[in-house]
Amino acid sequence: MEKFSTHTGVAMPLKRSNVDTDQIIPAVYLKRVTRDGFEDGLFAAWRNDPDFVLNKPEYSGATVLVAGPDFGTGSSREHAVWALQNYGFKAVISSRFADIFRGNSGKAGLVAAQVDEKVVQRIWDYLDEFPGATVTVDLESRTVTAGEGPDAIVDSFDIDDYTRWRLLEGLDDVGITLGHDDVIAAYENARPSWKPATQKA
Amino acid sequence: MGKTLAEKVWDEHVVRSAPGEPDLLYIDLHLIHEVTSPQAFDGLRLAGRQVRRPDLTLATEDHNVPTIDWDKPIADPVSKTQVDTLRRNAAEFGVRLHPLGDVEQGIVHVVGPQLGLTQPGMTIVCGDSHTSTHGAFGAIAFGIGTSEVEHVLATQTLMQAKPKTMAVTINGSLPPGVTAKDMVLTLITHTGTGGGQGYIVEYRGQAIEELSMEGRMTVCNMSIEWGAKAGLIAPDQTTFDYIEGKPEAPKGADWDAAVEHWKTLVTDDDAVFDAEIVLDASTMTPFVTWGTNPGQGVPLGGLVPTPSDFEEESDRIAAENALKYMGLEAGTPMRDVHVDTVFVGSCTNGRIEDLRLAAEIIKGHKVADGTRLLVVPGSVRVRLQAMEEGLDKVFIEAGAEWRGAGCSMCLGMNPDQLAVGERSASTSNRNFEGRQGKGGRTHLVSIPVAAATAVRGTLSSPADLVSVEV
Ligand code: SF4
């Protein structure tokens, strides 16, 4: 996984709440067996509408998504994270993320920055005024920044310490856990014999 | 201070805990299907890793598979590749697989319990959000993403921060004709889709205790629809009776040791939950959704809501969008809504009791003109059991389509999809835009409402049916 410290990029407002995983990427796009190429399914149903924000030229090349509350509800499909990443997004800002989506983001290297609902609204207002403007997501200092000067929006975001550390270091979870092989083996030795197995020893 | 059920199960599975880090949790059972696993196996291969415990891993084909002509090669080449990939991976890594055509094939959350692999006090994960279903047995069961699937394959553990706990106490008894599905739909409308976020929820109270195991699975299945990490129910005699004698259930002395332990899996009297919700089952009625998330529901006897009635602006906007998408006028009685397709099936309502109940209601009636009824058993075992009881004949005589096992129209990855603008009454769990097919409109309903709706062609309950001599 690539290290993430800070990112500045064109921010795209998605003024909807409850953007579920079927909206992020519908099931029919989930049939690939690779981790790439899912950008074609991103917001597939909404993209047919020429007025949908993703189709606006000022947001081409957007890398920061600023969405309404309860982003990523629904399915466990990590494909939702991959679709956003494959399209070019590096971070999503929202006031509330579904648990599994947030977890998947952390594993796959997409920053899910949770901010106060008012901050989302202020960034939306700012982007209404300056479509195509950039927003900075700084994982080091846990801040989002939009605009400059006295009117600049600077606020902190929530992300759990462990995920932040892993993203900053670009660490692979499996590798970390395999370092604890001895404790896992000890746990296994103590498991009761009546616990079910799918195959007989 | 005592512990809650969830805390007991959690603590029993902590392999390692360190300050500032999530717990490392041991996983007792890892279920796998074709859609969320290919990239995980690829990851193992790239790193030269093995599946640590193939004997705690089980794979089945469900999301993508056709429910007709399942004995022929899968027609859609992309679906075929995905299913073939699972078969290759299972063979290469030594994972037990129940493929299409196998008697144990079916929806992963129907297969685990019916094999007896789902047991109290376990940790169960799957790359599928409805893994919460298994919580009905008093297990901590939740959905994970593909990176986590890879993590479990390689290590049989997961890094997880300990969630908060919540009790949902449902007092009283459900009135006749009102089901576990109505109970959970009512709850979700009460809490909203984010109400359970960050919590492991324990469902309890008289109405929960009175449910069958299958009803409990229906409730736990939809925990994720209100955002909960997992939902569980304390095991009791109903649970033990259901498991006993299942193919993979403990036997003899192992059974006694298991039950002895399972009986300790209850929330202590002095345990404290971080939050609590109390509902009364006796006031519940058949419940249906009108919108595009499971929290947008009303009693069947109610009206399509008026957006301006919602206090929160975000709810108003969501309601406006939903009504537009659903093609519904505010103020329309729900009972006047015409339905094109009725879907009976899914991991929410695709088990044998569901099919029995649907058949009982539909027997002697015909599916309404202009409406189709699709009956999709949750597993091959459910299908065979239904046929042994003659339920298939009841459905076919009524004019329904009797299909093979799988997820089918629950998510429309196979050819079973709604057309643009087509409206369904569905016993599944998600009414998201396009969930059952691009442009399709979904109303979530219980089994009795689905069956009665198929007969009348408009959203209905069995009470609306003219009785027939059978
Ligand atoms: S039946 Fe539906 S909800 Fe259940 S596992 Fe299949 S697709 Fe998911």
XYZ file of C-alpha atoms and ligand atoms in Angstrom:
679
model
C 0.000 0.000 0.000
C 1.206 3.498 -0.834
C 1.925 5.867 2.041
C -0.526 8.735 2.500
C 0.459 11.884 4.323
C -1.332 14.809 2.744
C -3.305 15.292 -0.420
C -4.589 18.353 -2.240
C -6.958 17.906 -5.150
C -10.117 19.049 -6.907
C -13.071 18.412 -4.593
C -16.394 17.175 -5.901
C -19.575 17.785 -3.889
C -22.067 14.921 -3.724
C -25.081 16.471 -2.073
C -26.896 13.345 -1.051
C -27.309 11.473 2.203
C -27.328 7.698 2.468
C -25.259 7.079 -0.642
C -25.356 3.302 -0.435
C -22.960 0.841 -1.988
C -25.443 -0.064 -4.724
C -25.238 3.591 -5.831
C -21.457 3.711 -5.576
C -21.208 0.588 -7.717
C -24.185 -1.568 -8.747
C -23.905 -5.344 -8.356
C -23.699 -6.053 -12.080
C -20.282 -4.369 -12.105
C -18.882 -6.658 -9.428
C -18.078 -9.576 -11.659
C -14.442 -8.768 -12.329
C -11.844 -10.890 -10.553
C -9.192 -8.147 -10.449
C -8.805 -5.069 -8.242
C -8.865 -2.572 -11.077
C -11.155 -1.359 -13.820
C -14.098 -0.646 -11.511
C -14.182 3.066 -12.403
C -16.703 2.309 -15.159
C -19.243 1.279 -12.544
C -18.774 4.279 -10.236
C -22.164 5.928 -9.619
C -23.284 4.064 -12.757
C -26.990 4.862 -12.556
C -26.517 8.554 -11.783
C -23.866 9.000 -14.443
C -26.461 8.615 -17.208
C -27.721 12.033 -16.190
C -25.587 14.647 -17.996
C -26.200 17.042 -15.102
C -24.782 14.622 -12.541
C -21.846 16.274 -10.822
C -19.346 13.640 -11.987
C -20.105 14.646 -15.595
C -19.387 18.339 -15.083
C -16.142 19.450 -16.708
C -15.061 21.468 -13.668
C -14.918 18.265 -11.647
C -13.043 16.141 -14.128
C -9.928 15.034 -12.352
C -11.592 15.325 -8.932
C -9.723 13.408 -6.228
C -11.600 14.417 -3.069
C -15.270 13.534 -2.641
C -17.376 15.598 -0.250
C -20.545 13.637 0.501
C -23.626 13.792 2.720
C -24.115 11.713 5.882
C -24.223 7.895 5.995
C -21.927 7.413 3.039
C -21.254 3.814 2.019
C -24.169 2.086 3.756
C -25.225 -1.358 2.606
C -23.057 -4.095 1.276
C -19.577 -5.156 2.315
C -18.278 -4.848 -1.243
C -14.782 -3.389 -1.144
C -15.395 -2.807 -4.840
C -17.071 0.444 -3.739
C -13.722 1.647 -2.412
C -11.862 0.348 -5.451
C -14.315 2.056 -7.826
C -13.646 5.391 -6.106
C -9.898 4.777 -6.145
C -9.820 3.481 -9.707
C -11.616 6.648 -10.761
C -8.948 8.713 -9.041
C -10.362 9.603 -5.634
C -7.868 9.668 -2.764
C -10.148 10.774 0.051
C -13.833 11.009 0.961
C -15.130 13.601 3.405
C -18.464 12.964 5.117
C -20.107 13.510 8.473
C -20.828 9.798 8.877
C -19.584 6.633 7.190
C -21.017 3.139 7.328
C -18.723 0.928 9.427
C -17.785 -1.612 6.780
C -17.125 1.064 4.182
C -14.855 2.927 6.573
C -13.022 -0.282 7.426
C -12.569 -1.185 3.778
C -11.272 2.302 3.000
C -8.625 2.004 5.673
C -7.497 -1.364 4.338
C -7.387 -0.260 0.726
C -5.730 3.118 1.313
C -8.615 5.523 0.714
C -8.857 8.151 3.456
C -12.358 8.350 4.963
C -12.292 11.675 6.784
C -15.181 12.144 9.183
C -16.013 15.767 9.908
C -18.839 17.668 11.524
C -21.947 18.025 9.343
C -21.471 21.823 9.380
C -18.035 21.439 7.847
C -19.468 19.446 4.937
C -22.042 22.181 4.426
C -19.384 24.898 4.475
C -17.233 23.048 1.954
C -20.281 22.549 -0.272
C -21.031 26.276 -0.084
C -17.420 27.027 -0.903
C -17.489 24.677 -3.896
C -20.760 26.237 -5.095
C -18.945 29.547 -5.158
C -15.715 28.168 -6.607
C -16.491 25.043 -8.611
C -13.336 23.103 -9.376
C -11.497 24.436 -6.303
C -9.162 22.156 -4.395
C -9.406 20.836 -0.864
C -6.535 19.520 1.228
C -6.803 16.439 3.386
C -3.838 16.292 5.734
C -3.596 12.978 7.535
C -0.538 14.064 9.484
C -2.412 16.894 11.221
C -5.902 15.371 10.713
C -7.239 18.500 9.075
C -9.237 19.415 6.019
C -8.590 22.795 4.443
C -10.499 24.675 1.765
C -9.872 28.197 0.551
C -7.345 30.736 1.724
C -7.052 33.774 3.919
C -9.416 34.751 6.695
C -12.393 32.905 5.119
C -10.508 29.649 4.775
C -12.226 26.560 6.114
C -9.844 24.663 8.354
C -11.208 21.922 10.537
C -10.149 18.666 12.073
C -11.393 15.268 11.006
C -11.789 11.959 12.814
C -9.978 8.816 11.834
C -8.922 6.165 14.306
C -5.288 6.237 15.434
C -4.433 2.793 14.222
C -5.791 3.283 10.700
C -4.069 6.657 10.506
C -0.760 5.118 11.515
C -1.093 2.316 8.973
C -1.987 4.734 6.175
C 0.881 7.067 7.069
C 3.301 4.134 7.049
C 1.667 2.387 4.083
C 1.603 -0.889 6.037
C 0.063 -4.198 5.015
C -2.186 -5.580 7.766
C -1.556 -9.227 6.996
C 2.174 -8.749 7.404
C 1.697 -7.118 10.815
C -0.559 -9.918 12.025
C 1.717 -12.691 10.812
C 4.281 -11.201 13.177
C 2.044 -12.478 15.986
C 2.025 -16.029 14.731
C 3.113 -17.438 18.098
C 0.139 -15.990 19.992
C -2.256 -17.152 17.274
C -0.848 -20.673 17.502
C -1.127 -20.621 21.299
C -4.752 -19.534 21.032
C -5.465 -22.328 18.565
C -4.006 -24.937 20.877
C -6.406 -23.905 23.613
C -9.597 -23.997 21.498
C -12.185 -26.535 22.710
C -12.332 -29.716 20.652
C -16.084 -29.472 20.077
C -15.799 -26.313 18.004
C -17.024 -27.093 14.497
C -14.762 -27.707 11.501
C -15.597 -27.778 7.816
C -13.159 -30.616 7.177
C -12.131 -33.469 9.385
C -8.503 -33.466 10.452
C -19.707 -5.656 36.888
C -21.168 -8.395 34.726
C -20.744 -8.756 31.010
C -23.128 -8.619 28.109
C -23.439 -11.624 25.796
C -21.510 -9.792 23.095
C -18.682 -8.958 25.513
C -18.423 -12.590 26.624
C -18.151 -13.874 23.070
C -15.751 -11.106 22.111
C -13.467 -11.649 25.104
C -13.293 -15.381 24.434
C -11.831 -14.646 21.011
C -9.198 -12.052 21.794
C -5.844 -13.455 20.696
C -3.936 -10.311 21.473
C -4.770 -6.869 22.766
C -2.491 -3.891 23.119
C -3.157 -0.283 24.091
C -3.974 1.948 21.127
C -4.431 -1.003 18.800
C -7.533 -2.885 17.756
C -7.973 -6.345 19.270
C -6.735 -9.307 17.289
C -9.766 -11.564 17.190
C -9.788 -15.276 16.373
C -12.313 -16.335 13.722
C -14.106 -19.659 14.199
C -15.742 -19.833 10.796
C -14.962 -18.048 7.544
C -17.590 -18.280 4.830
C -16.714 -17.467 1.253
C -18.570 -16.817 -1.995
C -17.599 -15.996 -5.551
C -18.020 -12.215 -5.606
C -15.827 -10.920 -2.798
C -13.105 -13.571 -2.708
C -11.160 -13.601 -6.023
C -8.968 -10.606 -5.193
C -8.290 -12.016 -1.722
C -6.975 -15.308 -3.092
C -4.930 -13.325 -5.605
C -3.374 -11.420 -2.726
C -2.387 -14.696 -1.041
C -0.844 -15.989 -4.227
C 1.136 -12.813 -4.808
C 2.578 -12.962 -1.308
C 3.163 -16.720 -1.462
C 0.827 -17.333 1.482
C -1.425 -20.278 2.330
C -4.909 -20.482 3.800
C -4.069 -20.932 7.469
C -7.143 -22.975 8.418
C -8.949 -24.486 5.423
C -10.792 -26.587 8.008
C -12.501 -23.448 9.353
C -13.373 -22.175 5.887
C -16.351 -22.968 3.680
C -17.202 -21.745 0.199
C -20.437 -21.767 -1.753
C -21.702 -20.242 -5.002
C -24.721 -18.028 -4.565
C -24.648 -14.400 -5.728
C -24.021 -14.915 -9.390
C -25.566 -18.260 -10.179
C -28.587 -18.791 -12.413
C -31.789 -20.150 -10.876
C -32.858 -21.867 -14.080
C -30.778 -24.253 -16.204
C -28.281 -24.622 -13.372
C -27.198 -27.930 -14.818
C -25.930 -26.173 -17.955
C -22.800 -24.014 -18.213
C -23.429 -20.476 -16.929
C -24.501 -18.415 -19.941
C -23.080 -15.047 -18.862
C -19.334 -15.342 -19.564
C -18.337 -12.840 -16.880
C -20.379 -14.610 -14.210
C -18.920 -17.883 -15.387
C -15.377 -16.548 -14.983
C -16.124 -15.480 -11.439
C -17.609 -18.834 -10.475
C -14.787 -20.716 -12.219
C -12.282 -18.561 -10.340
C -13.816 -19.586 -7.011
C -13.650 -23.244 -8.031
C -9.991 -22.895 -9.010
C -9.123 -21.063 -5.812
C -10.949 -23.567 -3.604
C -9.130 -26.455 -5.276
C -5.735 -24.755 -5.130
C -6.004 -23.736 -1.473
C -7.864 -26.815 -0.218
C -11.113 -25.065 0.733
C -14.363 -27.059 0.920
C -16.724 -25.810 -1.774
C -20.381 -26.500 -2.458
C -20.730 -25.638 -6.134
C -23.804 -25.280 -8.281
C -25.404 -28.704 -8.592
C -24.204 -29.832 -5.140
C -26.911 -30.697 -2.623
C -25.401 -28.294 -0.049
C -25.204 -25.329 -2.449
C -27.173 -22.232 -1.588
C -27.026 -18.758 -0.099
C -24.063 -18.728 2.244
C -26.160 -17.567 5.230
C -28.697 -20.328 4.715
C -26.059 -23.016 4.240
C -24.037 -22.344 7.436
C -26.969 -22.790 9.839
C -28.509 -25.738 8.010
C -25.205 -27.625 8.109
C -25.004 -26.981 11.839
C -21.750 -25.055 11.384
C -23.285 -21.930 12.872
C -23.240 -22.378 16.639
C -23.511 -20.191 19.755
C -20.488 -18.295 20.983
C -18.635 -18.359 17.687
C -17.054 -15.609 15.661
C -18.199 -15.882 12.049
C -17.224 -13.637 9.156
C -17.888 -13.536 5.436
C -17.300 -11.040 2.670
C -20.970 -10.208 2.819
C -22.803 -7.721 4.990
C -25.675 -10.079 5.840
C -23.331 -12.319 7.789
C -25.152 -10.765 10.745
C -27.778 -13.503 10.122
C -25.689 -16.008 12.093
C -26.008 -13.824 15.198
C -29.393 -15.485 15.734
C -27.467 -18.349 17.356
C -25.647 -16.133 19.834
C -22.568 -15.766 17.632
C -20.725 -12.558 16.788
C -21.088 -12.530 13.024
C -20.379 -9.677 10.659
C -19.547 -8.781 7.093
C -16.040 -7.886 5.985
C -14.426 -6.458 2.859
C -12.114 -8.292 0.516
C -8.895 -7.078 2.178
C -10.198 -8.539 5.419
C -11.154 -11.765 3.651
C -7.512 -12.026 2.647
C -6.459 -11.276 6.217
C -8.656 -14.048 7.613
C -7.555 -16.513 4.952
C -3.910 -15.861 5.815
C -4.155 -15.575 9.606
C -7.600 -16.853 10.765
C -7.823 -13.601 12.722
C -9.057 -10.053 12.223
C -7.997 -6.729 13.698
C -11.136 -5.217 15.186
C -11.811 -2.354 17.536
C -14.305 -3.445 20.182
C -17.719 -1.987 19.363
C -20.131 -0.532 21.874
C -23.106 -2.645 22.941
C -26.805 -1.932 22.599
C -29.874 -3.812 23.788
C -33.025 -3.872 21.700
C -35.722 -5.169 23.978
C -38.966 -6.141 22.276
C -41.648 -6.816 24.836
C -45.036 -8.405 24.344
C -46.072 -10.876 21.648
C -46.476 -10.291 17.938
C -50.134 -10.290 16.884
C -51.182 -13.155 14.578
C -50.057 -12.636 10.975
C -47.279 -10.246 11.993
C -43.812 -11.703 11.489
C -40.159 -11.256 12.410
C -39.754 -9.301 9.170
C -42.404 -6.766 10.188
C -40.670 -6.492 13.553
C -37.301 -5.646 12.068
C -38.733 -3.291 9.410
C -40.595 -1.442 12.171
C -37.379 -1.217 14.188
C -35.368 0.163 11.271
C -37.931 2.846 10.482
C -37.835 3.712 14.188
C -34.024 4.033 14.323
C -33.122 5.125 10.797
C -30.438 3.471 8.678
C -27.582 4.789 10.845
C -29.167 4.135 14.264
C -27.098 1.074 15.087
C -23.797 2.380 13.833
C -20.850 1.392 16.006
C -22.840 -1.125 18.066
C -23.167 -4.836 18.475
C -26.844 -5.191 19.205
C -28.479 -7.811 21.387
C -32.125 -8.462 20.548
C -34.055 -9.703 23.543
C -37.414 -9.661 25.259
C -40.498 -11.826 25.062
C -41.198 -11.292 21.360
C -37.652 -12.336 20.452
C -37.748 -15.400 22.715
C -41.000 -16.463 21.069
C -39.488 -16.440 17.575
C -38.344 -19.627 15.863
C -34.673 -19.858 14.866
C -35.648 -18.898 11.340
C -37.515 -15.819 12.563
C -34.503 -14.878 14.691
C -32.311 -15.173 11.612
C -34.629 -12.797 9.751
C -34.234 -10.210 12.511
C -30.451 -10.556 12.838
C -30.075 -10.588 9.045
C -31.286 -7.011 8.829
C -29.056 -5.651 11.630
C -26.795 -4.171 8.983
C -29.750 -2.266 7.478
C -29.773 0.004 10.492
C -26.006 0.195 10.547
C -25.211 -2.190 13.394
C -21.859 -3.967 13.360
C -23.620 -7.198 14.298
C -26.822 -8.363 15.953
C -27.195 -11.352 18.218
C -29.665 -13.253 20.351
C -28.849 -15.276 23.459
C -28.987 -19.012 22.757
C -31.747 -20.941 24.503
C -33.556 -24.264 24.184
C -34.965 -23.190 20.800
C -31.382 -22.736 19.598
C -30.115 -26.043 20.987
C -33.071 -27.959 19.524
C -32.426 -26.443 16.116
C -28.733 -27.374 16.090
C -29.001 -30.856 17.565
C -28.615 -33.535 14.925
C -27.485 -31.174 12.156
C -24.656 -32.689 10.077
C -21.809 -30.657 11.625
C -23.271 -30.293 15.135
C -21.238 -31.699 18.032
C -22.148 -35.257 18.987
C -22.088 -37.306 22.215
C -19.798 -35.947 24.930
C -18.873 -33.025 22.673
C -22.542 -32.066 22.508
C -22.832 -32.045 26.284
C -19.684 -29.961 26.677
C -20.873 -27.542 24.017
C -24.345 -27.080 25.526
C -22.862 -26.588 28.954
C -20.784 -23.742 27.586
C -23.568 -22.309 25.438
C -25.787 -21.993 28.512
C -23.312 -19.484 29.967
C -23.780 -17.234 26.947
C -26.311 -14.834 28.366
C -26.029 -11.224 29.418
C -25.381 -11.001 33.150
C -28.059 -9.294 35.224
C -25.694 -6.536 36.292
C -24.187 -5.959 32.850
C -24.572 -2.487 31.387
C -25.286 -1.687 27.738
C -24.070 1.546 26.175
C -27.533 2.153 24.743
C -30.971 0.612 24.853
C -34.125 0.690 22.728
C -37.440 -0.727 23.919
C -40.299 -1.609 21.588
C -43.665 -3.279 22.051
C -44.411 -6.137 19.663
C -48.105 -6.242 20.460
C -48.708 -2.956 18.635
C -46.883 -4.031 15.466
C -48.668 -4.605 12.155
C -47.617 -5.739 8.679
C -44.973 -3.251 7.615
C -43.741 -2.274 4.135
C -41.254 0.192 2.706
C -42.205 3.032 0.378
C -38.746 4.483 -0.274
C -35.231 3.619 -1.331
C -33.675 2.636 1.968
C -34.926 0.116 4.542
C -35.646 2.889 7.041
C -38.322 4.400 4.815
C -41.274 2.272 5.858
C -44.897 2.513 7.022
C -47.558 0.088 8.192
C -49.266 -1.585 5.246
C -52.479 0.172 6.305
C -50.738 3.561 6.012
C -50.181 6.100 3.273
C -47.224 7.073 1.125
C -45.798 9.888 3.273
C -45.671 13.543 2.330
C -42.070 14.825 2.250
C -42.954 18.114 3.937
C -44.100 16.145 6.994
C -40.504 15.235 7.817
C -38.861 17.500 10.367
C -35.258 17.182 9.197
C -34.378 18.795 5.913
C -32.168 15.878 4.879
C -35.107 13.483 5.467
C -37.368 15.716 3.368
C -34.935 15.733 0.472
C -34.377 11.991 0.783
C -38.143 11.418 0.764
C -38.622 13.613 -2.302
C -35.888 11.770 -4.173
C -37.269 8.413 -3.088
C -40.844 9.174 -4.148
C -39.612 10.380 -7.514
C -37.544 7.259 -8.031
C -40.331 4.986 -6.792
C -42.967 6.711 -8.949
C -45.269 7.242 -5.977
C -47.693 10.076 -5.115
C -47.701 11.305 -1.529
C -50.913 10.340 0.252
C -51.579 7.194 -1.791
C -52.752 4.302 0.386
C -50.011 1.657 0.360
C -52.677 -0.933 -0.380
C -53.407 0.799 -3.727
C -49.862 0.323 -5.012
C -49.795 -2.087 -7.948
C -46.938 -4.592 -8.026
C -45.487 -6.221 -11.146
C -43.247 -8.803 -9.544
C -43.275 -10.567 -6.198
C -39.970 -12.059 -5.078
C -40.005 -14.691 -2.354
C -36.496 -15.666 -1.340
C -33.096 -14.348 -0.110
C -31.139 -14.907 3.094
C -33.798 -12.855 4.900
C -36.827 -14.955 3.950
C -35.732 -17.907 1.808
C -35.825 -20.706 4.373
C -38.272 -23.591 4.675
C -40.611 -21.910 7.173
C -40.871 -18.960 4.813
C -41.834 -21.167 1.901
C -44.328 -23.085 4.046
C -45.998 -19.869 5.134
C -46.104 -18.496 1.582
C -47.596 -21.743 0.272
C -50.185 -21.860 3.034
C -51.451 -18.408 2.083
C -51.326 -18.909 -1.652
C -52.867 -22.367 -1.723
C -56.019 -22.430 -3.857
C -55.411 -18.917 -5.199
C -53.941 -17.746 -8.484
C -51.262 -15.160 -9.025
C -52.998 -11.971 -10.264
C -52.997 -11.113 -13.962
C -50.219 -8.654 -14.685
C -48.167 -9.839 -11.719
C -45.483 -12.515 -11.607
C -44.340 -14.460 -8.588
C -40.805 -15.753 -8.343
C -40.125 -18.297 -5.597
C -36.416 -18.884 -5.015
C -35.405 -21.249 -2.202
C -32.406 -20.151 -0.160
C -30.585 -23.442 -0.662
C -30.872 -26.745 -2.492
C -31.790 -28.403 0.818
C -34.638 -25.948 1.293
C -35.736 -26.624 -2.275
C -35.737 -30.393 -1.777
C -37.531 -30.149 1.554
C -40.195 -27.927 -0.016
C -40.678 -30.425 -2.827
C -40.986 -33.262 -0.370
C -43.810 -31.335 1.276
C -45.441 -30.561 -2.072
C -44.968 -26.806 -1.716
C -43.560 -26.567 -5.238
C -46.881 -27.828 -6.609
C -48.818 -25.216 -4.657
C -46.656 -22.466 -6.152
C -46.737 -23.844 -9.674
C -50.516 -24.380 -9.593
C -50.937 -20.775 -8.501
C -48.925 -19.692 -11.539
C -45.620 -18.908 -9.797
C -42.134 -19.589 -11.124
C -40.393 -22.209 -8.986
C -36.638 -21.721 -9.200
C -33.271 -23.120 -8.149
C -31.354 -21.889 -5.109
C -29.360 -18.654 -4.924
C -29.463 -14.930 -4.234
C -31.327 -14.294 -7.468
C -33.411 -11.129 -7.570
C -32.265 -10.044 -4.123
C -29.430 -8.268 -5.907
C -29.918 -9.041 -9.583
C -26.411 -10.208 -10.433
C -27.824 -13.141 -12.326
C -30.528 -12.780 -15.031
C -33.309 -12.409 -12.421
C -33.684 -8.634 -12.564
C -36.380 -5.999 -12.617
C -36.786 -3.910 -15.768
C -36.688 -0.101 -15.661
C -39.752 1.145 -13.785
C -40.854 -2.361 -12.803
C -42.178 -2.566 -9.244
C -41.551 -5.450 -6.869
C -42.746 -6.599 -3.495
C -39.693 -8.383 -2.207
C -39.021 -10.474 0.889
C -35.326 -9.528 0.662
C -33.555 -6.853 2.682
C -32.597 -3.905 0.485
C -34.710 -1.499 -1.497
C -31.825 0.669 -2.705
C -32.175 2.316 -6.104
C -31.420 -0.250 -8.780
C -30.715 -3.027 -6.267
C -32.942 -5.540 -8.050
C -32.193 -4.272 -11.552
C -31.462 -0.873 -13.045
C -34.463 1.423 -12.583
C -36.352 -1.248 -10.623
C -38.572 -0.213 -7.706
C -38.561 -2.360 -4.584
C -40.943 -2.571 -1.643
C -39.620 -4.679 1.212
C -42.314 -6.912 2.669
C -42.872 -9.948 4.870
C -43.765 -13.396 3.553
C -47.530 -13.062 4.258
C -47.615 -9.666 2.533
C -45.658 -11.033 -0.435
C -48.004 -13.985 -0.856
C -51.183 -11.917 -0.546
C -49.746 -9.270 -2.885
C -49.064 -11.905 -5.517
C -52.725 -12.921 -5.411
C -54.203 -9.416 -5.465
C -51.618 -7.604 -7.569
C -51.526 -4.713 -5.104
C -49.746 -4.533 -1.745
C -51.952 -6.652 0.524
C -52.034 -8.810 3.609
C -53.672 -12.233 3.892
C -56.628 -10.531 5.616
C -57.435 -8.930 2.253
C -57.859 -12.300 0.546
C -61.265 -13.822 -0.005
C -60.953 -17.237 1.556
C -61.065 -20.236 -0.726
C -62.006 -23.827 -0.098
C -58.892 -25.951 -0.161
S -29.618 -13.218 -0.622
Fe -29.228 -11.074 -1.017
S -28.596 -10.208 0.887
Fe -28.459 -12.411 1.095
S -26.333 -12.917 0.610
Fe -27.511 -13.053 -1.276
S -27.362 -11.041 -2.206
Fe -26.713 -10.824 -0.103
